[in-house]
Coordinates of C-alpha atoms in Angstrom, one line a residue:
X14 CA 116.6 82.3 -74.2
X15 CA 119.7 84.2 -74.0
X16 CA 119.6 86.5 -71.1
X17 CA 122.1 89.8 -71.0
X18 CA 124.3 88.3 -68.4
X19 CA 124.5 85.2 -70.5
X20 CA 125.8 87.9 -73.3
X21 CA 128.0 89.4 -71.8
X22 CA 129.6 86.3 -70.3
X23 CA 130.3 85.3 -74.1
X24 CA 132.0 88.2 -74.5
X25 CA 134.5 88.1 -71.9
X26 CA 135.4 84.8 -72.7
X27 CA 135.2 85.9 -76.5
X28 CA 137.3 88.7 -75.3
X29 CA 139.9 86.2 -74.2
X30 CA 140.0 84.0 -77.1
X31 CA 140.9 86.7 -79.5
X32 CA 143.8 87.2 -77.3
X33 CA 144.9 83.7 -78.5
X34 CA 142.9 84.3 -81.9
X35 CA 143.0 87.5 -83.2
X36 CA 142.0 86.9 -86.5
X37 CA 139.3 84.8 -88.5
X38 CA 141.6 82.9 -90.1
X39 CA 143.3 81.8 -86.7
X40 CA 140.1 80.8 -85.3
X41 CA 138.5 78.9 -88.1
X42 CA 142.5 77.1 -88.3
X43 CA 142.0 75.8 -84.7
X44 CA 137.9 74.8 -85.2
X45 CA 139.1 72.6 -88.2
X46 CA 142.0 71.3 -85.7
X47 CA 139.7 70.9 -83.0
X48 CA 137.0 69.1 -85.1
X49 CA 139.5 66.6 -86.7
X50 CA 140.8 65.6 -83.3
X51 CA 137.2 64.7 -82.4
X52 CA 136.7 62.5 -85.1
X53 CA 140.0 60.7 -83.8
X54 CA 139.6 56.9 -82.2
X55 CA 140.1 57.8 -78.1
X56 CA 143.6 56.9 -77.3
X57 CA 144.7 54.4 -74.5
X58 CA 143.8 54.7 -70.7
X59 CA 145.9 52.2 -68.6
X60 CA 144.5 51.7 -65.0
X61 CA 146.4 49.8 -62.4
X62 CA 146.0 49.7 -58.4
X63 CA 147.3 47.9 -55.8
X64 CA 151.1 47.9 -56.8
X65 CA 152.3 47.3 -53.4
X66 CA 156.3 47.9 -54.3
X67 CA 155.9 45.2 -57.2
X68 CA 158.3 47.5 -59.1
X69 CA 159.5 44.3 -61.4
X70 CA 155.8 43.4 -62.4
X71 CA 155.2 47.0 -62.8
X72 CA 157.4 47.9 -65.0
X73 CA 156.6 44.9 -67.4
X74 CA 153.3 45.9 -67.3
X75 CA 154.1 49.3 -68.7
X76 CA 156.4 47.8 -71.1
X77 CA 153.7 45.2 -72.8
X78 CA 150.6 47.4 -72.1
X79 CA 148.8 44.9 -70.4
X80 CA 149.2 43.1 -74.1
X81 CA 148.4 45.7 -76.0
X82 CA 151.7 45.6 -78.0
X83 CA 150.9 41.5 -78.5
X84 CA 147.3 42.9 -80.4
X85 CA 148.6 44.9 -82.3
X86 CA 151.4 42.8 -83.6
X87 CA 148.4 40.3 -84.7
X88 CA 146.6 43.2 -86.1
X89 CA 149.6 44.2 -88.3
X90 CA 151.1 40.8 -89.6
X91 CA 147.9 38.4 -88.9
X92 CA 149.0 35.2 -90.5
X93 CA 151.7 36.4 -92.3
X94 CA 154.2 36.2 -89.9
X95 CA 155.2 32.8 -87.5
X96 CA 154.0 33.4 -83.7
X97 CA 157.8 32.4 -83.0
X98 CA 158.7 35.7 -84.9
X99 CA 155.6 37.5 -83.3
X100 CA 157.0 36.3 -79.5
X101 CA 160.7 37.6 -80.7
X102 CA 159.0 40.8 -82.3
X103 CA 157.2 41.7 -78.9
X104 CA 160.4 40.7 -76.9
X105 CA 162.2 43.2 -79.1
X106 CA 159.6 46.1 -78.3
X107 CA 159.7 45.3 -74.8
X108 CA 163.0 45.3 -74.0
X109 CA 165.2 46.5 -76.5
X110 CA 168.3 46.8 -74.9
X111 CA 168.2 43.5 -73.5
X112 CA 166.8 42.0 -76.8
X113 CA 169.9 43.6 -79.1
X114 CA 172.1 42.0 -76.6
X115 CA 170.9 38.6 -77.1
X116 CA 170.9 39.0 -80.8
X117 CA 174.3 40.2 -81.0
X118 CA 175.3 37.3 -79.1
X119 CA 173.4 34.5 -81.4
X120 CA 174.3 36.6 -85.2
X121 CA 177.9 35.9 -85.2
X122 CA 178.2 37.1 -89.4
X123 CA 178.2 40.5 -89.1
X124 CA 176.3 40.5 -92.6
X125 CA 173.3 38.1 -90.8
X126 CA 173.5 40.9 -88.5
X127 CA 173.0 43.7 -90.4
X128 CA 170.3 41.8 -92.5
X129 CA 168.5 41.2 -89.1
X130 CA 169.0 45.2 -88.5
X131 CA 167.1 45.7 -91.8
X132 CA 164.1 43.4 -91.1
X133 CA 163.9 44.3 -87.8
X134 CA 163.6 48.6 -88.5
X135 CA 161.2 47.4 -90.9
X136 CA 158.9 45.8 -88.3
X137 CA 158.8 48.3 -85.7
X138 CA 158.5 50.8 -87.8
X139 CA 155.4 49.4 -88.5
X140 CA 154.0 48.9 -84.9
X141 CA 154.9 52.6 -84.8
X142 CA 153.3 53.7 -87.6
X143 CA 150.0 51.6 -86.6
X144 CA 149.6 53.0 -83.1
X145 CA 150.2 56.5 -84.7
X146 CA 146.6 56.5 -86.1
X147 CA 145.3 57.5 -82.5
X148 CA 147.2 61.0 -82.5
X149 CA 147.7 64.0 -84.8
X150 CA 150.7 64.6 -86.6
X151 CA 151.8 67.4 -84.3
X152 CA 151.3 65.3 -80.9
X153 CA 153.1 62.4 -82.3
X154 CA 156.0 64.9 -83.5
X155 CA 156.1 66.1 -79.6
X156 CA 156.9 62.2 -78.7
X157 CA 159.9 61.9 -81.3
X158 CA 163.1 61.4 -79.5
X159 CA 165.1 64.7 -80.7
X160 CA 168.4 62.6 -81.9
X161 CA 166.2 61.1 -84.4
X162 CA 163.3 63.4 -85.3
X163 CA 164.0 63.8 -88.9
X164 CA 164.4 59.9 -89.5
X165 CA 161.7 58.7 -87.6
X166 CA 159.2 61.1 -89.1
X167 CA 160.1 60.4 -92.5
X168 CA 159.9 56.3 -92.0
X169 CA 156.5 56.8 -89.9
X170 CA 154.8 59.3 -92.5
X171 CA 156.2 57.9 -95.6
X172 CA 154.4 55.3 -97.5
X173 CA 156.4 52.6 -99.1
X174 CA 153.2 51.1 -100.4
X175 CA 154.0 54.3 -103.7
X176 CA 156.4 52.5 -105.8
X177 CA 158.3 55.9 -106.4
X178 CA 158.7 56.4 -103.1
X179 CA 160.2 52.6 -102.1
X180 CA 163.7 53.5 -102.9
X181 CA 163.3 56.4 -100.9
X182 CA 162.2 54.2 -97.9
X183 CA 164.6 51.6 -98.2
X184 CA 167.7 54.1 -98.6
X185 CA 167.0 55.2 -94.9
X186 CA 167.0 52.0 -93.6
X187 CA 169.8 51.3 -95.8
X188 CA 172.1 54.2 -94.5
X189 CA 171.1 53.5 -90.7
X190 CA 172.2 49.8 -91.2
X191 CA 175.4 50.8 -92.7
X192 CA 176.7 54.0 -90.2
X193 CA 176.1 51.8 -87.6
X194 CA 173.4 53.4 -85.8
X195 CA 170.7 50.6 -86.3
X196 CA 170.5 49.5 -82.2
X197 CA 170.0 53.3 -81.2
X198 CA 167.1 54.0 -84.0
X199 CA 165.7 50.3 -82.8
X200 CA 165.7 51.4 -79.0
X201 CA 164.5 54.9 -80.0
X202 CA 161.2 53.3 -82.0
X203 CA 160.4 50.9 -79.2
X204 CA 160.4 54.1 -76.5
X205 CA 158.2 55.6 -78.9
X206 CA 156.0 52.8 -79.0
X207 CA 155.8 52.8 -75.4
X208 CA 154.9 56.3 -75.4
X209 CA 152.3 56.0 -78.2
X210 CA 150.3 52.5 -77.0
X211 CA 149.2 54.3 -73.7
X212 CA 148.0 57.4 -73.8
X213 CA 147.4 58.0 -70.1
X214 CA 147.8 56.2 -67.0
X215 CA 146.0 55.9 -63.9
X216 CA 147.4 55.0 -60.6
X217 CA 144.4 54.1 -58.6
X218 CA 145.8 53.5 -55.1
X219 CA 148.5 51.9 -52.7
X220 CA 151.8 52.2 -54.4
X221 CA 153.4 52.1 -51.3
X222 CA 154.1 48.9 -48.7
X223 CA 154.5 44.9 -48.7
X224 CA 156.9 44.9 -51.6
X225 CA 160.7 46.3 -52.0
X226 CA 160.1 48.6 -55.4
X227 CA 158.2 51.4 -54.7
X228 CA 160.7 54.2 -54.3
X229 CA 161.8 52.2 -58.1
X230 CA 158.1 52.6 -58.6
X231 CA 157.7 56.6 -57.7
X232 CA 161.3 57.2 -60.2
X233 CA 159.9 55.6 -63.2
X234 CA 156.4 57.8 -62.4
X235 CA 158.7 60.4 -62.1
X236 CA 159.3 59.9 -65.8
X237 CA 156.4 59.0 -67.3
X238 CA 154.7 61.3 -70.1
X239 CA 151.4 61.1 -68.9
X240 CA 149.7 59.9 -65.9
X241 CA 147.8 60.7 -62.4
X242 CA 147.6 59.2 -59.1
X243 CA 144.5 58.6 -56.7
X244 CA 146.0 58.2 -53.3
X245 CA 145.1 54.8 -51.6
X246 CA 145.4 54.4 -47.5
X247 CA 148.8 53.0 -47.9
X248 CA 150.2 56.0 -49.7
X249 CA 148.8 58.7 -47.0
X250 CA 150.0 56.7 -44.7
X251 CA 153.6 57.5 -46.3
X252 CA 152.8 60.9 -47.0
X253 CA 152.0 61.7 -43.6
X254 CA 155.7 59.6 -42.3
X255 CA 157.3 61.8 -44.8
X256 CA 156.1 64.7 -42.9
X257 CA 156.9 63.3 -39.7
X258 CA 154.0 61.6 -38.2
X259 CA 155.1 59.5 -35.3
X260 CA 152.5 57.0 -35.5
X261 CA 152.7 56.8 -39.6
X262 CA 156.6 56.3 -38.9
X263 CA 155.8 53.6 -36.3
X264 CA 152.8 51.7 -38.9
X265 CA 155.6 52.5 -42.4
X266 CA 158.4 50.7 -40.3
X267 CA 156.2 47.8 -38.8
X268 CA 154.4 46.9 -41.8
X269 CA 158.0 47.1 -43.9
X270 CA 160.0 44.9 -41.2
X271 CA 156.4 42.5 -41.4
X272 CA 156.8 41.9 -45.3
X273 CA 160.8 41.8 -45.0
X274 CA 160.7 45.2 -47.1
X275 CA 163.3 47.0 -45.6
X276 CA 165.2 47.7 -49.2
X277 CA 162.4 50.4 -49.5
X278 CA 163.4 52.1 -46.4
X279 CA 167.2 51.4 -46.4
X280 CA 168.4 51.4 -49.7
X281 CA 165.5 53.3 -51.3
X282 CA 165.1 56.3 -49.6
X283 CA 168.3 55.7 -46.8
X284 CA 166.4 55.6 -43.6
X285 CA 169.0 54.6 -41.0
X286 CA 167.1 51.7 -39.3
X287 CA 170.4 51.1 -36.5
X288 CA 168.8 52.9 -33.4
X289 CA 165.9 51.0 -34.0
X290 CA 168.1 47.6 -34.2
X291 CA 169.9 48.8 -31.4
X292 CA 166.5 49.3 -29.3
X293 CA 165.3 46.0 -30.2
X294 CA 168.7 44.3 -29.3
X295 CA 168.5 46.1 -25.9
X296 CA 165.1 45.4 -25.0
X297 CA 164.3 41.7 -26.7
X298 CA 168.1 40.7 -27.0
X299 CA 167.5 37.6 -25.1
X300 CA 163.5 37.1 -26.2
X301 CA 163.0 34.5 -29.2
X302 CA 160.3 36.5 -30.6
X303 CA 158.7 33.5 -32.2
X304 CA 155.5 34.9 -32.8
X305 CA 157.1 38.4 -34.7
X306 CA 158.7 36.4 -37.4
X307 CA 158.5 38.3 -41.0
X308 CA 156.0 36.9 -43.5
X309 CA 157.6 34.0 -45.2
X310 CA 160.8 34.2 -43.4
X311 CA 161.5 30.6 -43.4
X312 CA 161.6 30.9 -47.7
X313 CA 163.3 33.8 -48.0
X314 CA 167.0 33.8 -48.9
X315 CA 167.2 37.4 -47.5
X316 CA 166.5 36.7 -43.9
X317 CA 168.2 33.4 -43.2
X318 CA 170.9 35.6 -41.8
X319 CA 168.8 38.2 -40.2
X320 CA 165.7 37.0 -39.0
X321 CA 165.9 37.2 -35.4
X322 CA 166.9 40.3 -36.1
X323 CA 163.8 41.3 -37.7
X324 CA 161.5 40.0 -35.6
X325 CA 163.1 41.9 -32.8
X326 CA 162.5 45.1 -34.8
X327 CA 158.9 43.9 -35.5
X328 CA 158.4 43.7 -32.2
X329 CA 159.6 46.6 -30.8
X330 CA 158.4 48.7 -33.1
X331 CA 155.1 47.5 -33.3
X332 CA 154.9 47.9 -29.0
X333 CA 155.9 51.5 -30.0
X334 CA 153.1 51.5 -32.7
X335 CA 150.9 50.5 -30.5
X336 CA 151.5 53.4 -27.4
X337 CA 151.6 56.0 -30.2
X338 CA 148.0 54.5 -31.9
X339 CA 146.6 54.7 -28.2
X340 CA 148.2 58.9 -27.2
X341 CA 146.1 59.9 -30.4
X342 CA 143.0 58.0 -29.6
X343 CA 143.4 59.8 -26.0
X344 CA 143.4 62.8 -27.6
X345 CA 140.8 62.2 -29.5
X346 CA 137.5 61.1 -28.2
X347 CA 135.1 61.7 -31.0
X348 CA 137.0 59.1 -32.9
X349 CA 135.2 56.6 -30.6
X350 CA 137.9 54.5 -30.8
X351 CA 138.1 53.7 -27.1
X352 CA 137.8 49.7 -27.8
X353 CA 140.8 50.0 -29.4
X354 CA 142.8 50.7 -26.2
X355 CA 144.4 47.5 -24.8
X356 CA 147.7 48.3 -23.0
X357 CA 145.7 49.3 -19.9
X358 CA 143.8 46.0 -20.0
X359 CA 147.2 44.1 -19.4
X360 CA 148.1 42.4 -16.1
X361 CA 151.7 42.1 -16.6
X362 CA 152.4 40.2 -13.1
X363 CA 149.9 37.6 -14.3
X364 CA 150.3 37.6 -18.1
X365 CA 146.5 38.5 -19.3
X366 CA 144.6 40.8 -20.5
X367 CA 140.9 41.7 -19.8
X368 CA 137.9 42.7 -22.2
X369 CA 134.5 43.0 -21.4
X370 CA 135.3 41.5 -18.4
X371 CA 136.7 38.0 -19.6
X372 CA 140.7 37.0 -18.8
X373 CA 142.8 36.0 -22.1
X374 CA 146.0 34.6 -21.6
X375 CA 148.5 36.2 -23.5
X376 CA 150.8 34.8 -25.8
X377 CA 153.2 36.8 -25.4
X378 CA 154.3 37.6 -21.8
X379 CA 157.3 38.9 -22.5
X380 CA 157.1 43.1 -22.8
X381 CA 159.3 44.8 -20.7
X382 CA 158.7 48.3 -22.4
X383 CA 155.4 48.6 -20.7
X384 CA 156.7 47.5 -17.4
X385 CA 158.8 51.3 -17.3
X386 CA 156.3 53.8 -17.5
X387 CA 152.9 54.4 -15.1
X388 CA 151.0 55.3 -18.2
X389 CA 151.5 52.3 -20.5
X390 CA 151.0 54.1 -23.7
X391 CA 153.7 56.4 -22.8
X392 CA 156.6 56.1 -24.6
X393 CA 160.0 55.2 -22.4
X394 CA 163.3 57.8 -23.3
X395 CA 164.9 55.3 -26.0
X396 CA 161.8 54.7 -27.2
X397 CA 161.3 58.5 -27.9
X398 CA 165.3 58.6 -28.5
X399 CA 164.6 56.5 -31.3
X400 CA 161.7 58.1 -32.9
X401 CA 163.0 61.3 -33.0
X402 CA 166.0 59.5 -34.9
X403 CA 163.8 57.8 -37.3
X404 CA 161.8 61.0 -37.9
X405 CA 164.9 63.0 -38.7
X406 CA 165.7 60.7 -41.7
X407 CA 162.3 60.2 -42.9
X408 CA 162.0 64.1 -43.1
X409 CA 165.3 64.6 -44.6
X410 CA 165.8 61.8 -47.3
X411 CA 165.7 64.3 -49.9
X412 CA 164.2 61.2 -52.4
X413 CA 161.7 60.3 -50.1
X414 CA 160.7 64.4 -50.3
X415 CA 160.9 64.3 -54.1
X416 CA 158.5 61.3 -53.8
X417 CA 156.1 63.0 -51.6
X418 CA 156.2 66.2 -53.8
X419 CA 155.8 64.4 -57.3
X420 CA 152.3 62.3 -54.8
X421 CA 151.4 65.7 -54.2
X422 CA 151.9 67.3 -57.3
X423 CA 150.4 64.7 -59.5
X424 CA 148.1 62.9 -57.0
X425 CA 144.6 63.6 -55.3
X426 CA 141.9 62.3 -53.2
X427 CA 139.8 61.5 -56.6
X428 CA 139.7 61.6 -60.3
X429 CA 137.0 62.2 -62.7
X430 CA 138.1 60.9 -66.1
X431 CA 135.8 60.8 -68.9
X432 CA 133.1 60.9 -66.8
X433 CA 134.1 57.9 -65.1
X434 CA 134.7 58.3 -60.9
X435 CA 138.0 57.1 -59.9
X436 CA 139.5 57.1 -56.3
X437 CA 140.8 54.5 -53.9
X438 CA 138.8 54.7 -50.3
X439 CA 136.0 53.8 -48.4
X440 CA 133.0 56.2 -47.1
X441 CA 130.9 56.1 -44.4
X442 CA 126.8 56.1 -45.6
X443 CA 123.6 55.9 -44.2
X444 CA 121.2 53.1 -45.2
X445 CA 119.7 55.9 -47.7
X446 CA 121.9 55.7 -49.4
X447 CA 123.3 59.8 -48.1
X448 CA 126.5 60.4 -46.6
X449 CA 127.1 59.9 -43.1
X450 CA 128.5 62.7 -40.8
X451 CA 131.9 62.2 -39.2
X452 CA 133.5 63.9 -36.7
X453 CA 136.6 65.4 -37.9
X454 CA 139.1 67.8 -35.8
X455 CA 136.1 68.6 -34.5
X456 CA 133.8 69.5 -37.2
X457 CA 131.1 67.4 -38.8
X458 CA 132.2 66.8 -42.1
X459 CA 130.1 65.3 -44.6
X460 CA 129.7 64.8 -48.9
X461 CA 129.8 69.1 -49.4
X462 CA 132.9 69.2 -48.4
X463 CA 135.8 69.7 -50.1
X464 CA 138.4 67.4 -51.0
X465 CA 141.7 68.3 -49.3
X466 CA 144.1 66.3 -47.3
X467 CA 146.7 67.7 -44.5
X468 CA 147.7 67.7 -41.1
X469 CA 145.1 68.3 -38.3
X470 CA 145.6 70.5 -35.4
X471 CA 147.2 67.0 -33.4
X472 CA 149.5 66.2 -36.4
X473 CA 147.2 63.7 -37.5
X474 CA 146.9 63.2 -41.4
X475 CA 143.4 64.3 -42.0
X476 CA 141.8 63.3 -45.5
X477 CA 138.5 65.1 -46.3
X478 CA 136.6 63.5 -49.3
X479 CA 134.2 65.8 -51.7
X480 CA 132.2 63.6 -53.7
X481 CA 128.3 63.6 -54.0
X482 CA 127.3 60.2 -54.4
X483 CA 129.7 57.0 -52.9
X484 CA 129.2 53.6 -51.9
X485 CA 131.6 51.9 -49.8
X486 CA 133.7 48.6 -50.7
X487 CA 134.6 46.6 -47.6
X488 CA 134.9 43.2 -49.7
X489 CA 138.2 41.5 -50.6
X490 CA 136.3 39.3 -53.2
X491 CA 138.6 36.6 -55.0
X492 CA 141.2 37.3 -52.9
X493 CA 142.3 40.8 -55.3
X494 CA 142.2 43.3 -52.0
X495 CA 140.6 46.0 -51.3
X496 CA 139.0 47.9 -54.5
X497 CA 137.2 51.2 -54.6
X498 CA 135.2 52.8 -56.8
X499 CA 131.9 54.9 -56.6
X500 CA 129.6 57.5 -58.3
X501 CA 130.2 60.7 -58.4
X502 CA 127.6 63.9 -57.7
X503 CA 125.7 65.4 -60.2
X504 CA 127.8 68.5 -61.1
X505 CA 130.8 65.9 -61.3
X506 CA 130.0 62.7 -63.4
X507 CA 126.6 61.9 -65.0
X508 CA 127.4 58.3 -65.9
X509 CA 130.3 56.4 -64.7
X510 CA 131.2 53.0 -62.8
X511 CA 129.7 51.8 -59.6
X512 CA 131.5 48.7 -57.9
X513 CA 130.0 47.9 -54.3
X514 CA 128.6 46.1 -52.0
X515 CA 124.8 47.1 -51.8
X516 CA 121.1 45.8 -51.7
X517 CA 119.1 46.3 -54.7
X518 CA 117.0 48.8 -52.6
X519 CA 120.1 50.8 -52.3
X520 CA 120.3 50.8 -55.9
X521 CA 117.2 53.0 -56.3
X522 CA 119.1 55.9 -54.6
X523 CA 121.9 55.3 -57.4
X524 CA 120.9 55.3 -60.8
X525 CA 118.7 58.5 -60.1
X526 CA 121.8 60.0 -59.1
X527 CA 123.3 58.7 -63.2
X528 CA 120.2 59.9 -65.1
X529 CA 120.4 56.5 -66.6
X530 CA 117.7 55.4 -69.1
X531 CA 117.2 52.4 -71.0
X532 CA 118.7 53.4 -73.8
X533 CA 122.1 54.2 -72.1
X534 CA 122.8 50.3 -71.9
X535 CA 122.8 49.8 -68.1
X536 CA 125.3 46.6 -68.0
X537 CA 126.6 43.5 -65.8
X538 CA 130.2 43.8 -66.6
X539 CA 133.5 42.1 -65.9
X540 CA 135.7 44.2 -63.8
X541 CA 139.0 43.3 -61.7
X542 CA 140.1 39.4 -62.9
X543 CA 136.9 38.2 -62.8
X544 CA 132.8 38.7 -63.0
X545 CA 131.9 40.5 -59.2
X546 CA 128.1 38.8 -59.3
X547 CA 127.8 37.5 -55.8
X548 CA 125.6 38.0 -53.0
X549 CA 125.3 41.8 -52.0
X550 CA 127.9 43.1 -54.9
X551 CA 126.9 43.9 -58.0
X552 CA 128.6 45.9 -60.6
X553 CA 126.9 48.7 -63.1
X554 CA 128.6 50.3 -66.1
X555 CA 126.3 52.9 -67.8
X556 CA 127.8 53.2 -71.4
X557 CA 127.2 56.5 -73.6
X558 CA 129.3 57.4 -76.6
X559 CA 130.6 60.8 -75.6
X560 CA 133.6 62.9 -76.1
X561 CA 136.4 62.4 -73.8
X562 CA 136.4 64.6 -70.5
X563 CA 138.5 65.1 -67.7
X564 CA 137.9 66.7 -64.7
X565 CA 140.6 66.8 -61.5
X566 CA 139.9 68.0 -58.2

């Protein structure tokens, strides 16, 4: 029943919409609008995580649409066209530039060149028009490169099935072939295409780290038309260096110099790395530092050169890493991290180190840093010369800023996407299956409140998670990495994606939380590369047809 509040909420919302809609006509325009897109096939959602700097597979990911463009090539020309033509098609979409080259190189008659031009406008035009049927008229308009809006809108709306209408069709194509701007129009329909097979994409997670392309990664983002990021560990951990985190700085630059990824930092975002090679040079300069060597070293071209180089730096920086880790766990006894503190467990004089009362010889004897200081997780002045250095350039590499402003303008903690849960973490729960208080800054934080991420009052990036319902992933099944997904609360997702390790008592505290009955089709599904059906994982989809939602936080 329809209270007087409720009314006269109506009509201050009705109120607003005849700002936008003064007049019956107007309104009953955008209902039929909004009704037709409705009745519209959903388009595309891409979701990749874990990119790890991979800028190279990345970016041909994007291009073929994780195959996508392959489908549809079958759907359009089926058996009526030779799956050599169908590779050189895709090629063609993919990398147009690249592709024109080629053919240039291999059509020699510039009337086989020109009859290639024709066949080839043809085709794509057709891929174009196909993955048009998704979008309304006016969207797709939007997408059209400027240069070549009239042209492209006449080839994708025209129908050359009419016979009246043929000559029509083929004069374009005609005309573009013979003022010489077929490879632009080509280039321009493939963009499009690009633009048109993927409607939005999701970022789940860890751009950042292990590989040399992310800042290549972050530029193309930067360009993209329509996407979101949920930020994974690795990511806050570069947010937080970008903002001049000592100990992010320390764990960026150690886990870079580990993987050999220093183009990220040098030639990516131009983070002088010298005073830190100068340290290391001072400090280790005679030390071997077998046991620091990067990942892989003895494969990789790049390091035959400088490898003792960079295991110096992984070494030093990782003893500074390590004193900065342990200040921050001083400071912060409610992390109950106190297991984590080692340096003080170190007899230098004898080369061991004590826990729980046992002597472990160390394998590495040779650490002269700590030998300078009477609190071992101080750091030494070049040390602290050096960090201050290094936190000068990460703060002003005015990429590396851009970077962390597009993260924060486009990124969050969590996504909910047609009611589906998305979001790249792990969170503490009770056997209950309810949220577990933390400790945070000093207040218990737990599932009511909301999602933020900053700086705490020690300079420690703090991330505070709102979300109702969660289960933890600690597995690295099949060898994929860590992936993280959960359930959110009631007034956030009804039905969406659960993947987690959990007991199957656990699971009565879960599908409460979806409403799910029967009838929604709860689901084993195949998710990541392979079926997750092991011991203590299991993985629930509950399907409903629904109109799409989106939701950020």
């Amino acid at each position: 029943m329809c209270t007087l509040d409720d009314a006269k909420d109506d009509k201050r919302y009705l109120e607003l919409l005849a700002d936008k809609f003064p007049t019956v006509s107007s309104a009953a325009t955008e209902i039929i609008n909004l009704e037709a897109i409705l009745s519209l096939p959903k388009g595309t959602e891409h979701f990749l995580s874990d990119l790890h700097g991979e800028a190279t597979a990345f970016t041909h990911v994007l291009k073929n649409a994780s195959g996508q463009i392959r489908r549809k090539v079958d759907d359009i020309f089926g058996m009526s066209m030779r799956e050599a033509d169908k590779r050189e098609l895709c090629a063609l979409i993919y990398y147009p530039e690249e592709k024109l080259a080629l053919i240039k190189e291999q059509e020699t008659e510039p009337v086989d060149l020109d009859d290639w031009y024709r066949m080839s406008l043809h085709q794509v035009v057709e891929v174009a028009r196909f993955v048009t049927v998704k979008y309304t008229r006016s969207k797709v308009r939007k997408m059209i490169p400027k240069d070549f809006a009239y042209v492209i809108e006449e080839l994708l709306f025209e129908s050359k099935s009419e016979s009246d209408r043929q000559d029509y069709y083929n004069a374009i194509i005609n005309a573009i072939v013979e003022i010489g701007r077929s490879e632009a129009l080509i280039i321009a329909i493939c963009n499009l295409i690009h633009r048109l097979i993927i409607d939005k994409l999701h970022i789940v997670g860890d751009i950042f780290d292990r590989g040399p392309g992310a800042a290549k990664i972050m530029t193309l983002l930067s360009n993209y038309h329509n996407f979101d990021i949920q930020w994974g560990n690795h990511d806050i951990e570069w947010m937080g260096a970008a903002a001049g985190n000592l100990a992010l700085i320390a764990s960026v630059l150690r886990i870079s110099i580990r993987y050999a990824n220093v183009e990220t930092l040098e030639e990516g975002y131009g983070i002088n790395l010298l005073p830190l090679a100068n340290l290391a040079f001072e400090v280790y300069g005679e030390d071997p530092c077998e046991l620091w060597q990067t990942k892989d070293f003895e494969n990789n071209p790049r390091l035959k050169r400088s490898a003792q180089l960079m295991a110096k730096m992984h070494k030093a920086i990782s003893i500074i890493e390590f004193k900065l880790c342990g200040q921050i766990i001083k400071r912060h006894p409610e992390y109950k991290m106190d297991d984590r503190l080692m340096l003080h467990l170190i007899d230098l004089e004898k080369g061991t180190i004590t826990i729980e009362g046992k002597e472990y010889e160390l394998l590495d004897k040779h650490l002269p840093s700590l030998k300078t200081q009477a609190d071992p997780y101080e750091l030494c002045q070049r040390e602290q010369e050096v960090m201050d250095q290094l936190a000068h350039s990460f703060r002003h590499s005015e990429r590396l800023q851009a970077h962390l402003r597009l993260l924060l303008q486009k990124g969050s903690l969590f996504t909910v996407s047609n009611n589906i849960l998305m979001f790249h973490a792990a969170i503490p729960m009770n056997e209950d299956g309810t949220f577990e208080e933390v400790l945070v800054d000093g207040e218990m934080q737990c599932h009511h409140t909301v999602g933020t991420i900053g700086l705490g009052k020690s300079g420690v990036v703090v991330a505070r998670l709102g979300i109702g319902m969660a289960i933890p992933v600690e597995t690295r099944a099949g060898g994929l990495g860590d992936r993280h997904l959960a359930i959110g609360s009631d007034h956030q997702v009804q039905r969406g994606v659960a993947v987690a390790p959990c007991t199957r008592g656990a699971m009565k505290h879960i599908l409460p939380r979806l409403g799910a009955r029967q009838e929604d089709g709860i689901a084993v599904v195949v998710t990541l590369r392979k079926l997750v059906l092991q011991h203590r994982k299991l993985v629930v989809t509950v399907i409903r047809r629904q109109c799409s939602h989106c939701q950020r936080h």
